PDB file of C-alpha atoms in Angstrom:
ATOM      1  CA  UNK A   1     122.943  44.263  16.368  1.00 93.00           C
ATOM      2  CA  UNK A   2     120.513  47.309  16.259  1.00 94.00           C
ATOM      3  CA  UNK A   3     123.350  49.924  16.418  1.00 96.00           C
ATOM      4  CA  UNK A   4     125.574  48.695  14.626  1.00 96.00           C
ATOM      5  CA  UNK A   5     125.052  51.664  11.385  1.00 97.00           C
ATOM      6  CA  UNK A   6     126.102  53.659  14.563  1.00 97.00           C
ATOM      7  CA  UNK A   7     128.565  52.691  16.209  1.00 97.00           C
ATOM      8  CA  UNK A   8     130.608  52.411  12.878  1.00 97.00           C
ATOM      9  CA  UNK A   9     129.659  55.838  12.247  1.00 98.00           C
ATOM     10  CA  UNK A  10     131.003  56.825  15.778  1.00 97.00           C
ATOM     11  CA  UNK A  11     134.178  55.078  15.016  1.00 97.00           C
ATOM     12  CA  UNK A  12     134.385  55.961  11.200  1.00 97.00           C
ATOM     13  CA  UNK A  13     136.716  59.216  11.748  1.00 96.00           C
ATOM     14  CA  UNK A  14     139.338  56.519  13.351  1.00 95.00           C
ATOM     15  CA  UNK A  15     139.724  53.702  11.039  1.00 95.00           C
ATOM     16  CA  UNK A  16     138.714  55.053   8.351  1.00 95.00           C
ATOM     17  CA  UNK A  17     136.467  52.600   7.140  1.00 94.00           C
ATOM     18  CA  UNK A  18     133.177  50.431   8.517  1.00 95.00           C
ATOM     19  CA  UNK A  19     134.716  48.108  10.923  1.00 97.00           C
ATOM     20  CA  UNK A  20     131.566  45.887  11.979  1.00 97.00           C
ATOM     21  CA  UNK A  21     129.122  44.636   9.369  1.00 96.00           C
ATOM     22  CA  UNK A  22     127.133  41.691   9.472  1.00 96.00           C
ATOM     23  CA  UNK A  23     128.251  38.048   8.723  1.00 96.00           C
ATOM     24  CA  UNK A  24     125.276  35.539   8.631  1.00 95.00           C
ATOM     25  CA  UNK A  25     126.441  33.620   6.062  1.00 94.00           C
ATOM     26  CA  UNK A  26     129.177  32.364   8.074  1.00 95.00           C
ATOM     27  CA  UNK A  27     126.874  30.397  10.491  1.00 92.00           C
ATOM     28  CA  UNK A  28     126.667  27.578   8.318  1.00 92.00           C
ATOM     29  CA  UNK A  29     130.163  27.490   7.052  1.00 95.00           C
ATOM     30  CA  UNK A  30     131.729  28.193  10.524  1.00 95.00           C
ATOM     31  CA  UNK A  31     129.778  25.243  11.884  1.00 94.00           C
ATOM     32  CA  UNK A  32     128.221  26.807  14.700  1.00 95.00           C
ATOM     33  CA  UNK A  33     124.661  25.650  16.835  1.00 95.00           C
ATOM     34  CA  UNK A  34     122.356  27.703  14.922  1.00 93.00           C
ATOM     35  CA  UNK A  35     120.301  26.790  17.901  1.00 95.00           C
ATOM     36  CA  UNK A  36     122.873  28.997  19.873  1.00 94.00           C
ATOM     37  CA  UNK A  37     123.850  31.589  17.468  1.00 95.00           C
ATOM     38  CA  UNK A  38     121.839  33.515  15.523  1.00 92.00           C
ATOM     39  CA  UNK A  39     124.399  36.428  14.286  1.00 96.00           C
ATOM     40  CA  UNK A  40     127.699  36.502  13.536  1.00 96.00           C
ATOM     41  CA  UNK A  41     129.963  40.245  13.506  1.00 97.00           C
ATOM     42  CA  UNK A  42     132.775  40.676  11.682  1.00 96.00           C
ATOM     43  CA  UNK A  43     135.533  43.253  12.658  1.00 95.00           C
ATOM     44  CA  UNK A  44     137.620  43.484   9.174  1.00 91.00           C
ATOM     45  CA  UNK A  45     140.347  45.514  11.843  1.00 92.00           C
ATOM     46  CA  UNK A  46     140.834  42.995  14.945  1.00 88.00           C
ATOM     47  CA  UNK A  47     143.113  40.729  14.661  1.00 84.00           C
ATOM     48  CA  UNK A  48     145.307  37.530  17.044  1.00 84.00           C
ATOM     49  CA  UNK A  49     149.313  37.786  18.007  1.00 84.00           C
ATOM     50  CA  UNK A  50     150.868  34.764  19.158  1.00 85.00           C
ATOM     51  CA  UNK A  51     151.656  35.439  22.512  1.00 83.00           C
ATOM     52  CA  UNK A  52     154.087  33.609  23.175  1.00 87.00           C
ATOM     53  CA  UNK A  53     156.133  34.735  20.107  1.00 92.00           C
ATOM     54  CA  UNK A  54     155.555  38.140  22.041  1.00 88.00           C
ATOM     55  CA  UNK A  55     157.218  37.712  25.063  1.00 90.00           C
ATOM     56  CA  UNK A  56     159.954  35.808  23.749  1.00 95.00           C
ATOM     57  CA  UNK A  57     160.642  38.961  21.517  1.00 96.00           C
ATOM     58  CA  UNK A  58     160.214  41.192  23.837  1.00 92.00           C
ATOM     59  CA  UNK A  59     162.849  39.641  26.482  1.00 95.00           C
ATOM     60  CA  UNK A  60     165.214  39.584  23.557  1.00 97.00           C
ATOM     61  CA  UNK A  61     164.832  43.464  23.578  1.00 96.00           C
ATOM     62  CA  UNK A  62     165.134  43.441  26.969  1.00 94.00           C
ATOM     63  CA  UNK A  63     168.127  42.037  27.135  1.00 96.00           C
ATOM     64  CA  UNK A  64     169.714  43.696  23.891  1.00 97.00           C
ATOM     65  CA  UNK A  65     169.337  46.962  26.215  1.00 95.00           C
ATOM     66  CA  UNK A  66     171.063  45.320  29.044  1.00 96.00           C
ATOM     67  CA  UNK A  67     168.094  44.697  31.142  1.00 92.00           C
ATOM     68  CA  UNK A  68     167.873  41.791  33.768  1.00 88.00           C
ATOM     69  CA  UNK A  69     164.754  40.049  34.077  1.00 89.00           C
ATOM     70  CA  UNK A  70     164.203  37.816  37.456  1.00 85.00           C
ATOM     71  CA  UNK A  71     161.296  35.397  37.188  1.00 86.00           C
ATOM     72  CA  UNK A  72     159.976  33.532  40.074  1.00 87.00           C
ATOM     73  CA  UNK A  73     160.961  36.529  42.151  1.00 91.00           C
ATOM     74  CA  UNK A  74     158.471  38.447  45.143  1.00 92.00           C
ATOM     75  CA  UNK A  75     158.281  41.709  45.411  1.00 94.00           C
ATOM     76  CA  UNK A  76     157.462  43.725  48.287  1.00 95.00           C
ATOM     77  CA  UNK A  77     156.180  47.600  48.304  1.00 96.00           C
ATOM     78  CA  UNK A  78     159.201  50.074  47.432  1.00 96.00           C
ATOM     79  CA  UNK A  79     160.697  52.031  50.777  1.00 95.00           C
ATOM     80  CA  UNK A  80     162.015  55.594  50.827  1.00 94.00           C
ATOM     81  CA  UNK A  81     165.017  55.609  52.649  1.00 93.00           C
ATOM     82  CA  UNK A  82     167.592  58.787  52.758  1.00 92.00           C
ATOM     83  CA  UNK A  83     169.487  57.484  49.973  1.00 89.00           C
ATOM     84  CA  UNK A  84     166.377  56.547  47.434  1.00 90.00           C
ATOM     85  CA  UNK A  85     164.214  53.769  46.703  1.00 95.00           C
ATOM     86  CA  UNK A  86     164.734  50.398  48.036  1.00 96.00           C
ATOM     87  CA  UNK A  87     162.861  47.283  46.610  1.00 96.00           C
ATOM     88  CA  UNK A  88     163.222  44.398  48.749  1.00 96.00           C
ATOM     89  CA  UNK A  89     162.920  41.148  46.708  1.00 94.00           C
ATOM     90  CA  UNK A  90     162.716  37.386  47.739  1.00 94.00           C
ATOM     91  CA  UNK A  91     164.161  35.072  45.169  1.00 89.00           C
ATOM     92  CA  UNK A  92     165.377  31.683  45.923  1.00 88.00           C
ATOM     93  CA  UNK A  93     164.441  32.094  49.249  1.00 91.00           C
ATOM     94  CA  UNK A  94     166.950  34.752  49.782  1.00 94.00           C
ATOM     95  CA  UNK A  95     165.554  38.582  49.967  1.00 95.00           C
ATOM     96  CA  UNK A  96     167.942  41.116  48.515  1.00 94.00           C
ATOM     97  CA  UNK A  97     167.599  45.133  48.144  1.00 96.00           C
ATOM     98  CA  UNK A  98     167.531  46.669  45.287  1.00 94.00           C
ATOM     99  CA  UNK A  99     167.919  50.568  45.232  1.00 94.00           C
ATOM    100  CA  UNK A 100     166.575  52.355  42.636  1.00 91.00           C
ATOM    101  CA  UNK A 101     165.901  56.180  41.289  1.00 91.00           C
ATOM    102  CA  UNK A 102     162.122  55.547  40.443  1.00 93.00           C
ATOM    103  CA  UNK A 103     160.015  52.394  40.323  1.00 95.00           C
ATOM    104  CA  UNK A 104     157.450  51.439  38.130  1.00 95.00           C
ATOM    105  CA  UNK A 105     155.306  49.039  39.535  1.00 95.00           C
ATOM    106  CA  UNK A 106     153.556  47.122  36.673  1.00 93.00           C
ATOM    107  CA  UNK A 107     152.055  43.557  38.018  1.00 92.00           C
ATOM    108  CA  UNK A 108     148.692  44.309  36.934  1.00 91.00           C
ATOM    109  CA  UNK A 109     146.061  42.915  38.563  1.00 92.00           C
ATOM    110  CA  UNK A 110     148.762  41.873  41.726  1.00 92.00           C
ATOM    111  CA  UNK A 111     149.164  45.965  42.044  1.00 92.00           C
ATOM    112  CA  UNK A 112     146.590  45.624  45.242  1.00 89.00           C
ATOM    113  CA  UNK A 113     149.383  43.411  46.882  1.00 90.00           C
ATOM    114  CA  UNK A 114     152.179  46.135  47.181  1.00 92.00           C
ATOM    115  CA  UNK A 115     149.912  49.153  46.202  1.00 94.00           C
ATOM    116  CA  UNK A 116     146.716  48.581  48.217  1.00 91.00           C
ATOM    117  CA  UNK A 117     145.804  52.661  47.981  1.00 92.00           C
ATOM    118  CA  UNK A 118     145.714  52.352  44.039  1.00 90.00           C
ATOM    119  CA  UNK A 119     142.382  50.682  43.179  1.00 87.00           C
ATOM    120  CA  UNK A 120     142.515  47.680  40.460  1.00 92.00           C
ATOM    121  CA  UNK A 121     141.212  44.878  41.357  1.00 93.00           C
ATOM    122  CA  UNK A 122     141.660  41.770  39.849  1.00 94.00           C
ATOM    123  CA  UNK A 123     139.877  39.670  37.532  1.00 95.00           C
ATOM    124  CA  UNK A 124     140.547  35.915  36.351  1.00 96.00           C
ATOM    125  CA  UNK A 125     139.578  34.152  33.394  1.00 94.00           C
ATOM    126  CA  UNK A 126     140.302  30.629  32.845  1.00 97.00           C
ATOM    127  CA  UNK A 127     141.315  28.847  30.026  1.00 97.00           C
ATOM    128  CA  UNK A 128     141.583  25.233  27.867  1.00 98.00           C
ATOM    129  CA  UNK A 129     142.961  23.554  25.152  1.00 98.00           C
ATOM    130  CA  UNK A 130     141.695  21.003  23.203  1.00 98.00           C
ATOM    131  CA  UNK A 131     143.634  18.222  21.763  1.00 98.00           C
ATOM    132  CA  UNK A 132     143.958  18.301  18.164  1.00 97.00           C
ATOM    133  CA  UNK A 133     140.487  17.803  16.622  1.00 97.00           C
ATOM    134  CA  UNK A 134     139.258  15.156  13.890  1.00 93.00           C
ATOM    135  CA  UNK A 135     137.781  17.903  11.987  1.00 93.00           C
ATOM    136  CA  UNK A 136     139.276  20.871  10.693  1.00 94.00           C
ATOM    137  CA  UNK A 137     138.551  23.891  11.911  1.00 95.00           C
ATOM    138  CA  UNK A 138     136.003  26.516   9.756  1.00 94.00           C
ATOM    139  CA  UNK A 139     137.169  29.875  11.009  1.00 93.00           C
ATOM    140  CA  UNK A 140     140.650  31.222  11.219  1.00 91.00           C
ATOM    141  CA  UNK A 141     140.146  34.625  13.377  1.00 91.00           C
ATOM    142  CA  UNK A 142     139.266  34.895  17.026  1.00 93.00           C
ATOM    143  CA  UNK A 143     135.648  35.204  17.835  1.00 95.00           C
ATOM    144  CA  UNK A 144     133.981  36.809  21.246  1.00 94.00           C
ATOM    145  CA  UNK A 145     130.092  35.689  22.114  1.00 94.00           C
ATOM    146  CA  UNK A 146     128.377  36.255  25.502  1.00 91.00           C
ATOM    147  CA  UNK A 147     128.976  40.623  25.634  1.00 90.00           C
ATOM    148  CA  UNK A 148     132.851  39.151  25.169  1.00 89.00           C
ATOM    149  CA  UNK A 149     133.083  37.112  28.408  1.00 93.00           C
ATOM    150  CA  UNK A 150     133.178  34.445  26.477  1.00 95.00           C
ATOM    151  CA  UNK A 151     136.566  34.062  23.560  1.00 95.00           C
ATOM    152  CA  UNK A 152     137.841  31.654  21.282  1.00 97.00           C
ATOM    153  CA  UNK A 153     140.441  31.064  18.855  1.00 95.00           C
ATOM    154  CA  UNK A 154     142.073  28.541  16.416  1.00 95.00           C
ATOM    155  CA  UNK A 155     145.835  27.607  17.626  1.00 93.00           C
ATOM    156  CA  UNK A 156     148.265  25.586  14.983  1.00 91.00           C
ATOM    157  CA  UNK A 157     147.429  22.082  15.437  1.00 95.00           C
ATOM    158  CA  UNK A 158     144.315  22.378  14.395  1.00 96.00           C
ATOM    159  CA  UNK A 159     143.249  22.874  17.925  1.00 97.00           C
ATOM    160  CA  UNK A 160     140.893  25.112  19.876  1.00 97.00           C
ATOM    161  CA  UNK A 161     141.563  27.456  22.474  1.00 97.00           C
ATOM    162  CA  UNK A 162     138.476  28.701  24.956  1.00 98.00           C
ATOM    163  CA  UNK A 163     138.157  30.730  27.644  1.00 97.00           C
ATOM    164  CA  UNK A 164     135.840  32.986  29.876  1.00 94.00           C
ATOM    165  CA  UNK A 165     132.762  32.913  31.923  1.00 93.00           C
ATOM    166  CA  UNK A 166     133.993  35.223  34.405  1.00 94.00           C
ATOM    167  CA  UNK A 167     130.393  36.595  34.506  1.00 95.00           C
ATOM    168  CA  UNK A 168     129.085  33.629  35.998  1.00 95.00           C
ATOM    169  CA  UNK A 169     130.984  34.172  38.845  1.00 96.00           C
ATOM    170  CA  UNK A 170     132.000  37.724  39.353  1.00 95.00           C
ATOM    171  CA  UNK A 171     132.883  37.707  42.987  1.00 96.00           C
ATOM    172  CA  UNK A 172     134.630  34.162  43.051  1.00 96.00           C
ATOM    173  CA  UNK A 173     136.782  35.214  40.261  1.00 96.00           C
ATOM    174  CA  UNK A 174     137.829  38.261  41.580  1.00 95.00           C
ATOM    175  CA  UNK A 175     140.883  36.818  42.761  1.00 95.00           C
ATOM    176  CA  UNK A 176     144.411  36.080  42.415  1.00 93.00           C
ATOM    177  CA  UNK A 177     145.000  32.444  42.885  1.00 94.00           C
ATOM    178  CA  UNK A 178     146.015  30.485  39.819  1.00 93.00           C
ATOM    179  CA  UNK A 179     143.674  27.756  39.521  1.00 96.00           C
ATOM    180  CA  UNK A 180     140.602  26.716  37.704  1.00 97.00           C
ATOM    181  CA  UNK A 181     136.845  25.763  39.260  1.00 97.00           C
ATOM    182  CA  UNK A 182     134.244  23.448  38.216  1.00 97.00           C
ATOM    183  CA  UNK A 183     131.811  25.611  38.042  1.00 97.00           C
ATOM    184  CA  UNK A 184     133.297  27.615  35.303  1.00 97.00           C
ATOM    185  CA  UNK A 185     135.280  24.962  34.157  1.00 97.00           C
ATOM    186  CA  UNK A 186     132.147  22.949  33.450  1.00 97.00           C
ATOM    187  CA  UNK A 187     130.487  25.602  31.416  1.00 96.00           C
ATOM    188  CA  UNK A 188     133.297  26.193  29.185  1.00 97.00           C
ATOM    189  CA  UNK A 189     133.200  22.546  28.149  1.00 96.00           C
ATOM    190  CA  UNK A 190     129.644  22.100  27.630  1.00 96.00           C
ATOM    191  CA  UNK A 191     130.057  25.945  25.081  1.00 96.00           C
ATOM    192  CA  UNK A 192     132.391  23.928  23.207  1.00 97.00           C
ATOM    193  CA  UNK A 193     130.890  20.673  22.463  1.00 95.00           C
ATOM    194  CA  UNK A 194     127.587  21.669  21.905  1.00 96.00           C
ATOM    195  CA  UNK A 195     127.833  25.717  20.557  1.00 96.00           C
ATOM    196  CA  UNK A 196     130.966  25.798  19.369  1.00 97.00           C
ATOM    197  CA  UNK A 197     131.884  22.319  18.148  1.00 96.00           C
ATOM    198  CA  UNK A 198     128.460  20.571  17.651  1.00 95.00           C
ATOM    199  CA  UNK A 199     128.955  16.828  17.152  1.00 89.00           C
ATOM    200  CA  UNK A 200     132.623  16.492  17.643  1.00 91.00           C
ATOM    201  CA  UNK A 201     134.200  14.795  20.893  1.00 89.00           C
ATOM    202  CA  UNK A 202     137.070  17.625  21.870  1.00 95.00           C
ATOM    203  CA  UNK A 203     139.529  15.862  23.947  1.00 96.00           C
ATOM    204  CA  UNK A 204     140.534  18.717  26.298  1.00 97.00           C
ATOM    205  CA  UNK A 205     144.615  18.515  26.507  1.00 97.00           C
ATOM    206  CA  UNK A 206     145.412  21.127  29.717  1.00 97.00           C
ATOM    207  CA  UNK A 207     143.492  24.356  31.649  1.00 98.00           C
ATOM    208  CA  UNK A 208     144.776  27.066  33.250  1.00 97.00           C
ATOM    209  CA  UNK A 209     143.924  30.482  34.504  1.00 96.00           C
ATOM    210  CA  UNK A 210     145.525  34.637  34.458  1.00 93.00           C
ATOM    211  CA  UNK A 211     144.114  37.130  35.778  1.00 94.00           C
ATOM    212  CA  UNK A 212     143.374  40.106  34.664  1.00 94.00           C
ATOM    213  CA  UNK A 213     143.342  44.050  36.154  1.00 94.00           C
ATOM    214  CA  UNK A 214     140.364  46.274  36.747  1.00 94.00           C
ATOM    215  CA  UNK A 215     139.693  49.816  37.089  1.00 93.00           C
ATOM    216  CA  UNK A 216     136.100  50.661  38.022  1.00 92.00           C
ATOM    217  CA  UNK A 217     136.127  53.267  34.917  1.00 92.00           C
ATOM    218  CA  UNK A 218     137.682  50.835  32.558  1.00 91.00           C
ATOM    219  CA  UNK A 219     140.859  52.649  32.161  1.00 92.00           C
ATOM    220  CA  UNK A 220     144.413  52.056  32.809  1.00 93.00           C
ATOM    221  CA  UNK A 221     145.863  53.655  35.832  1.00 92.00           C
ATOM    222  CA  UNK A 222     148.918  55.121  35.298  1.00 95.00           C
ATOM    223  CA  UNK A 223     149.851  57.649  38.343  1.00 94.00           C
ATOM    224  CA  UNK A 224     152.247  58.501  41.331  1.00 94.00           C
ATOM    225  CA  UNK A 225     151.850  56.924  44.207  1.00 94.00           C
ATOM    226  CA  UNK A 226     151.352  59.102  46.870  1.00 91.00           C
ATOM    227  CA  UNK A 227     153.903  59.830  49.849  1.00 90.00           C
ATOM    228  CA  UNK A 228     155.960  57.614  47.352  1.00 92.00           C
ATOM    229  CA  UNK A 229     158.025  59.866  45.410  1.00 90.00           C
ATOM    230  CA  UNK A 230     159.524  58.501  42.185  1.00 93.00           C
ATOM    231  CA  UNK A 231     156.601  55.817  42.372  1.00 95.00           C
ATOM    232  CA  UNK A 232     154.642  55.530  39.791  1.00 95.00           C
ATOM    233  CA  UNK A 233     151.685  52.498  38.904  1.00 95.00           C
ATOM    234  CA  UNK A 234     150.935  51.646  35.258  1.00 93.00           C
ATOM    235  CA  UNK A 235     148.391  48.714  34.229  1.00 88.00           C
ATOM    236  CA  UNK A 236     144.707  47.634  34.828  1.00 91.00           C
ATOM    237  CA  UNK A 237     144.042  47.130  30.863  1.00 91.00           C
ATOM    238  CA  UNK A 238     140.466  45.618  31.898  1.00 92.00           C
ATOM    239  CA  UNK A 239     140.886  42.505  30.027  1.00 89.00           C
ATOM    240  CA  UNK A 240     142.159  44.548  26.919  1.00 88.00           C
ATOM    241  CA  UNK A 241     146.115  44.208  27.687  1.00 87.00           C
ATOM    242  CA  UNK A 242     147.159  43.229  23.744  1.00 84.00           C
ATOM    243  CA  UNK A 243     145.614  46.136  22.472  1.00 85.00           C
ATOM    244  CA  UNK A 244     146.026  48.369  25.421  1.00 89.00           C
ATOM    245  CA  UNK A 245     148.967  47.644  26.730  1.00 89.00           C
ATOM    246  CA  UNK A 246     152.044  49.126  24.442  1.00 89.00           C
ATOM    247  CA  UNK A 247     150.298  52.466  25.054  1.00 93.00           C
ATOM    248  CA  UNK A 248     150.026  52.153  28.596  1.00 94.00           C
ATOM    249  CA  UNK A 249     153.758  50.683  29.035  1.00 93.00           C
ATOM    250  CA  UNK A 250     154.543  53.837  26.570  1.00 95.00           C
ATOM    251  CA  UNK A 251     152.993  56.496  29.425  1.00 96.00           C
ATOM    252  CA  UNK A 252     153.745  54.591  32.379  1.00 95.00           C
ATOM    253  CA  UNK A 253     157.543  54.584  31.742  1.00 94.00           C
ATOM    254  CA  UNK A 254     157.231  58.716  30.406  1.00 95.00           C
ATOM    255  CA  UNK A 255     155.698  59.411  33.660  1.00 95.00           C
ATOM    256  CA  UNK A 256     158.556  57.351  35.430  1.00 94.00           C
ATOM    257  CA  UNK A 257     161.203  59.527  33.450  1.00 92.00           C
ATOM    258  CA  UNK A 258     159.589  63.098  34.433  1.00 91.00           C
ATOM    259  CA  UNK A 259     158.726  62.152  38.130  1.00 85.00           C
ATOM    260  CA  UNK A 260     162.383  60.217  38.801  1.00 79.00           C
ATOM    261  CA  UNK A 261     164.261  63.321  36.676  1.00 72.00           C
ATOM    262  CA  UNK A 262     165.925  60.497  34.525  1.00 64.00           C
ATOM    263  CA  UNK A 263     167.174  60.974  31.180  1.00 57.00           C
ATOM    264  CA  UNK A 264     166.330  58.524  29.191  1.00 50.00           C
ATOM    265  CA  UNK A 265     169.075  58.887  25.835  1.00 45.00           C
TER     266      UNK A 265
END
């Protein structure tokens, strides 16, 4: 809150305008525990994507390019053999080779699991749902509290979605297993009935977890591997993969095309 005149000055010659000011007169109208929350940001350039409208779009590319995607597929680190690449995967319980030019291996924080050598490490955040709630929601934009471990947003329905606390566990969420723990769990509910929600009931409808990639300077890797040729590792957005992502996909798949000598019309 103290730097905010520079910060905005830091980041002025980008946007082109102030992006965080103050917003105090929301507390009241948003409906927040002023007991809780004292200040309230506002970033006039963030915005929310629905991201499931994302991925459905972006298989329908995909596939108007006459790519195949496999889901529910395993697979295992790419071999050299005299006549290229070879990615063995397991689908159905059957494991069939695929040959390939280059490989671009892109499974985020799961890159540790076929690329041990390449360091990001994962990170899981977990995630519920309320049912829809008896009073309408105040705020239409997705907020961050807590240094950003901790995010919500509105979802149509007039329900809530929450997630976070990853920094009340650090080591027992660095992990890859797709579940969701009581002791973060726990925490999440009591931010939303008594910060976030006040005086309400929320009904909580499901939880689940992801899991997110690390790098230990916050930036996306996007390399060779080495003694791999025509390997290359893109990812490890550090929790930012909306906004960081395109970008990264953008390098990872140049790199791909100069290391594998493709040409990419």
């Amino acid at each position: 809150l103290q730097r905010i005149d520079e910060v905005n000055a830091r980041l002025y010659p980008i946007f082109g305008g102030q992006v965080f000011q103050r917003a105090d007169d929301k507390l009241h109208e948003f409906g927040f525990a002023p007991e809780h929350v004292s200040a309230i940001v506002l970033n006039q350039f963030e915005g929310q994507l629905d991201s499931g409208m994302f991925m459905r779009a972006l298989r329908a590319k995909a596939q108007s390019l006459g790519i195949t995607i496999r889901y529910g597929s395993q697979a295992e680190r790419p071999i050299e053999t005299p006549s290229g690449l070879v990615v063995n995967v397991t689908t159905r319980g059957q494991k069939i080779p695929f040959g390939a030019r280059g490989v671009a291996v892109c499974v985020n924080a799961f890159t540790s699991e076929l690329i041990p050598e390449i360091e990001i490490v994962p990170g899981r955040a977990q995630i519920l749902v309320t049912e829809p709630l008896d009073q309408p929601l105040a705020f239409d934009a997705p907020m961050h509290m807590g240094q950003g471990f901790w995010f919500f947003r509105p979802l149509p329905g007039n329900r809530l979605l929450l997630g976070g606390g990853r920094n009340l566990d650090f080591a027992g969420e660095t992990t890859t297993h797709m579940e969701t723990t009581s002791n973060i769990m726990g925490p999440l509910k009591k931010i939303l009935s008594t910060v976030i929600l006040p005086g309400q009931d929320p009904r909580i409808e499901r939880a689940w977890s992801g899991i997110m990639g690390f790098s230990d300077d916050h930036c996306p890797r996007i390399e060779e591997v080495l003694g791999l040729p025509n390997v290359v590792v893109g990812f490890g957005c550090n929790g930012m993969g909306v906004a960081r992502g395109y970008r990264t996909g953008q390098k990872t798949a140049a790199l791909l095309l100069e290391r594998s000598h493709i040409i990419c019309y």
